[in-house]
Amino acid sequence: MNNDFIIEDELRKLPKKPGVYLMHGQKDEIIYIGKAVNLYNRVHQYFQSPKGKSVTIQKMITQIKRFEYIVVDSELEALVLENNLIKEHRPKYNTLLKDDKTYPYIKVTTNEAYPRLISTRKFKKDKARYFGPYTSGLAVKECIDMLHKLYKIRTCQRRLPEDIGRERPCLYYSLGQCMGPCNGGVTPEEYGKGIEDTIDFLSGKYDKVKKLLTDKMQACSDNFEFEKAIEYRDLLKAVEELSVKQKVTAYDEDDRDIIGIYKEDRDAVANIFFIRGGRMTGREHYHMDIEGDETIEELVGAFIARFYTGTPYVPKEIWTQCDFPERTLTEKWLSGLQNHKCTIMAPKKGQKEKLVEMAVTNSKLIHHADGEKLKKENLRTLGALNEIRDLLGLKVIHRVESFDISNTNGFDSVASMIVFFDGQPKNSDYRKFRIKEVVGPDDYASMREVLTRRFTHDKKDKSFDVYPDLILMDGGKGQVGVAEEVIEKLGLVIPVAGMVKDDRHRTRGLIFKGEEIPIDQHSEGFKLITRIQDETHRFAIEYHRHLRTKEQVHSILDDIPGIGPKRRRALMRAFKDIESIRNADLETLKNVEGMDVRSAQSVMDFLHTNVINS
């Protein structure tokens, strides 16, 4: 943090250019991100008369310690940068999507000579075709599997036509489930016919697929191939169910999203209908994290900006319940994401308005239905965290880090670091450590090493730049003392609490600042501590088990004649453990990269002689 930052002086230095500004709070955290056509004028407005400013903005201004800005060339660039930064930093005072979900799309790699079908959640400007979004990853998998079987589309990642003939065809070709472009048996034009039919199907044109399946089912039945006939019957049933689900139709075959938002007090829900090819392919809802002063118009603009940042596909039309101030700029931005114009409109009459009203009504119903569930979840997470905060007499707790050591009689010692943020696990910040400096079963010394490495780690791992509001140790005074010693030595101020066990090894309270603090075992705070404790143990034990298995594989494979480093690595990639290698037959071992008949036989002979008897 820059303690020499004087807001009045920095205001005078602001350029009169478009850009993005970032407001920092008392702990130098980013609390708000905004864009401006003129940075000088926009940022100055925050520090002028409070007249006309909402309560939320006035509250935010009192917390600003410093600000920074990024200059860009246009207002459109500022909009794009603002959305990306908000999604990355999730500032407190920006309107956010609580459940910032990304949904799967089906990508047809039409930029390749022999296209493939891929499930993806990311969009690239690579001339491929994207279809979706789909609200179920399982539905995407089943759809892709069905299309593979129907049109015999390749599943491999070989570079074609460059790699034609270099390797023998895969198992799918042998089973008759792939045309086999890798061996040159099909031209791009012949292969492309199946891709065209696939694109028609994904566009909502199901009649051709239904007829194809019906014909195949009848042919198999006539030839007494009843198992295949049943397979085609099941596929036909799946297609018919899919087509029935697309019962909300529009007036044409265009793609559009219909958005409706309902707001009540400090909560808001956005509901979105996905219309593709004139049919509803799905719908989803998002709970929005707001401060309470935002208007519906502001929420509509904010939702569109957040939702479509990074989405793989933007439809030609977006219908909303109202216009919003930056509609024209947002249209320009969305149109630039893909190669077609995107229009945002607020229908005011007729069937179009009724569809938008239906989206708003669904948002209202979801808000009321989820209200009680959200309250319970809040008690389990933030409510529980606040219980712990009050119990320890702390001002605030958001991030909790917990550590555990796992070893086998002092060997292969490892440690886990798990992170809970606002009462929920933050898996992306979990970390694993191999103990390097301590020999033997010394948990205190191991914990001292781990904590020191965690708080002096190099800056390549950005998650380590964020320090916890509380360190929770799975132990009593000893473990807490080690942690406090490391924290003090490094000149940090981070509270440390430990879990005190009873005679049955159950947590009965917390040790904090040298005193034992009892805790109600029926409280949500106690349940959260238990979840953190269990998760810490699980993560450490799984890592330790993984390393033991890996080292066992390494040590045994090292002793097999004719198996060098390359073949050993290939075997480890192909199989999970020694038992899987031992149970593999000669043909399977021979097909592992770099293996031949002699080396495969050597592996079988060695493992069946040594592993069984070991």
Steps between C-alpha positions, in 0.01 A plus 500: 500500500620851416484703823610814314187508286322833543162492327482877437838501327424192293166640384683787331717254308208314342499507118197619304490175305283187496599220734426284801548600864550269800413612852703340782380455859673518837680166449590597143234262369310609188151607608367651177585503129346745255548635150498857369503693176698764688692368801566851637133594515364161612736433789473861623123452537549247779680750721268798445170580671308189619178650362331259260725208594343178625557380856712215368730731302537734798593204720753378243667842472576502873697176455717610207867509596638549151412453135675402180402516136570350158475718192355350179422635154119494505192463716442156344845381610423636846178295513681179404784559748256590779305176453816287496641664814170469688482131414858449622496708821128485598499835686262547792308797360453377143189309399608136472351164411511295823513175305732602216437184302625412156301252297615242248471551126554254218777610268520368143856556378399609150841665471650151455499282188338218701296676773444365851237555772630647825335603826636840602434787738730743322463688176784560256489695177609195302228478230344201676122471559364520857160369612333553836508585780392177663414496869620141547849369432352149492255604228792631292691173542199290404429719197861478378507121555180461299631710211826302498306176463263638237748670271823318593684823582857464620585542868881507473718811517724408207597777259330416175578476212867537612492182714311277255659154493755568775325286761253219482131588550357503850255257662196707391589433135525127569156511663354682201437819702741723305546557125876471548628820337836428664567217252383695194187292451265797468528834320433833674187538284358160600586562864348848475153363422479359852620830642229689306233271643650544846482879469137474384418289805674740741309785333173335601415319174415155636287352219795370297649324804164350595457355150858366498454328836160362406641353177799347680278356773267343241790361296656337807165357599446356151845337521423359847774720653280579797773631732598765245133576436450564872803729501356706213159500670653650816683762296176587319320533832771736628470719188119510528522602866748771409276637226195499729689705759546778244135601537534877533531628144568848372392667179798403289811283519728767643699459820414723794524518878207627707598655832275590793618634838309519828632706791388507861691696764868397471437186294448461127454203267561504125326238287612434144330294228725365223320499163694324225363448151161625619477243782573527869805286566522577870477757773709599798487742790760697693488657844655845488714648775388864538528773760133594475494842333516377141203557270360230273651687204845491661461130587401410143806678359730347762364148448546512123854630539598234756321207336639545150858572608684186388189313382558278194197629313299821462158479327373745242239643737465557873157590638476673838227656712638854471752717323819602681741795462788323322294282267655636179856457628419148627352406161819615331712296739289183462495534119879517504529171692375302199444552131140620517303793632341466843190708577368562852131592521227545762169386340201705612204311352375172363642152536857627526417698813321197646812286456708758686232518771520121527875529564437763770226286659737203510763719670246598764396140562863388525577784741219398733571128468872540564463757775471250782771279353736797471432596860591149615814501285590840640470361854731210405763728348509870585285452809731227629807710420355794691440271799871410500592868454292604803626204703861610444424871528631581153380787281470309174558153356471421131793272418592208726804280434552162667807275488567132570800265491480141374775235505570131550727452801674824412562410138357676194374790711262734319279791600174639373369854501127543445317830470143592593371838382178637649431157646543303176799301370708686243654203322704710258711625793570156652872421506719193565848493654765229514705532816860564389702599806364281781608137544289269713158534665527857631161663434594827671814548290309395187226753572761770564653428157163503321378825655831671428487390136136604469563859621836548324400336173609660174253732331432268205208352694264797528267320741782516757492879479170492690547435872233332714291677762536190719730196511328194643730227632392141552660483843532661839755735654799332335386548143364848573831595660695390192272701272516812720878472513525495117251786459681717753842422353380610155357824638141412413180556698270202442291344779552127562254265667532129575249224556500344845400131516324308776583145617320357197703717261199721429533877481364660816624856457754739352833610641556869430756736653593235755145444626253223430168629367209254522275466197144373470520170314154556351583842357561577133844635593599163647369319191707728275814433706432127465463533122828691478671240717368206294594667172853571622547134600353373174720717281821410687426126507408488130822677406706268719328192355559631146872547565535157660333334200708703256826416675402134525441493125832675441698264723356177359515604136862609544593135563339353187756399235460692176282774652678833491378849599291556182315169522454540875338841449280361223381217727426746779296716265304202368424334834401628843701260713710182509194279538351635176828432315520150644141421392557624144541239227790485255311674219403793723856543627637478147274787387646740760712769336861384448432138599556193284432129547831434680463788748133418562591137574777618732251709698256208529768252607647735760174613659346155513817366662571783744178687578293190579768369732577836662 
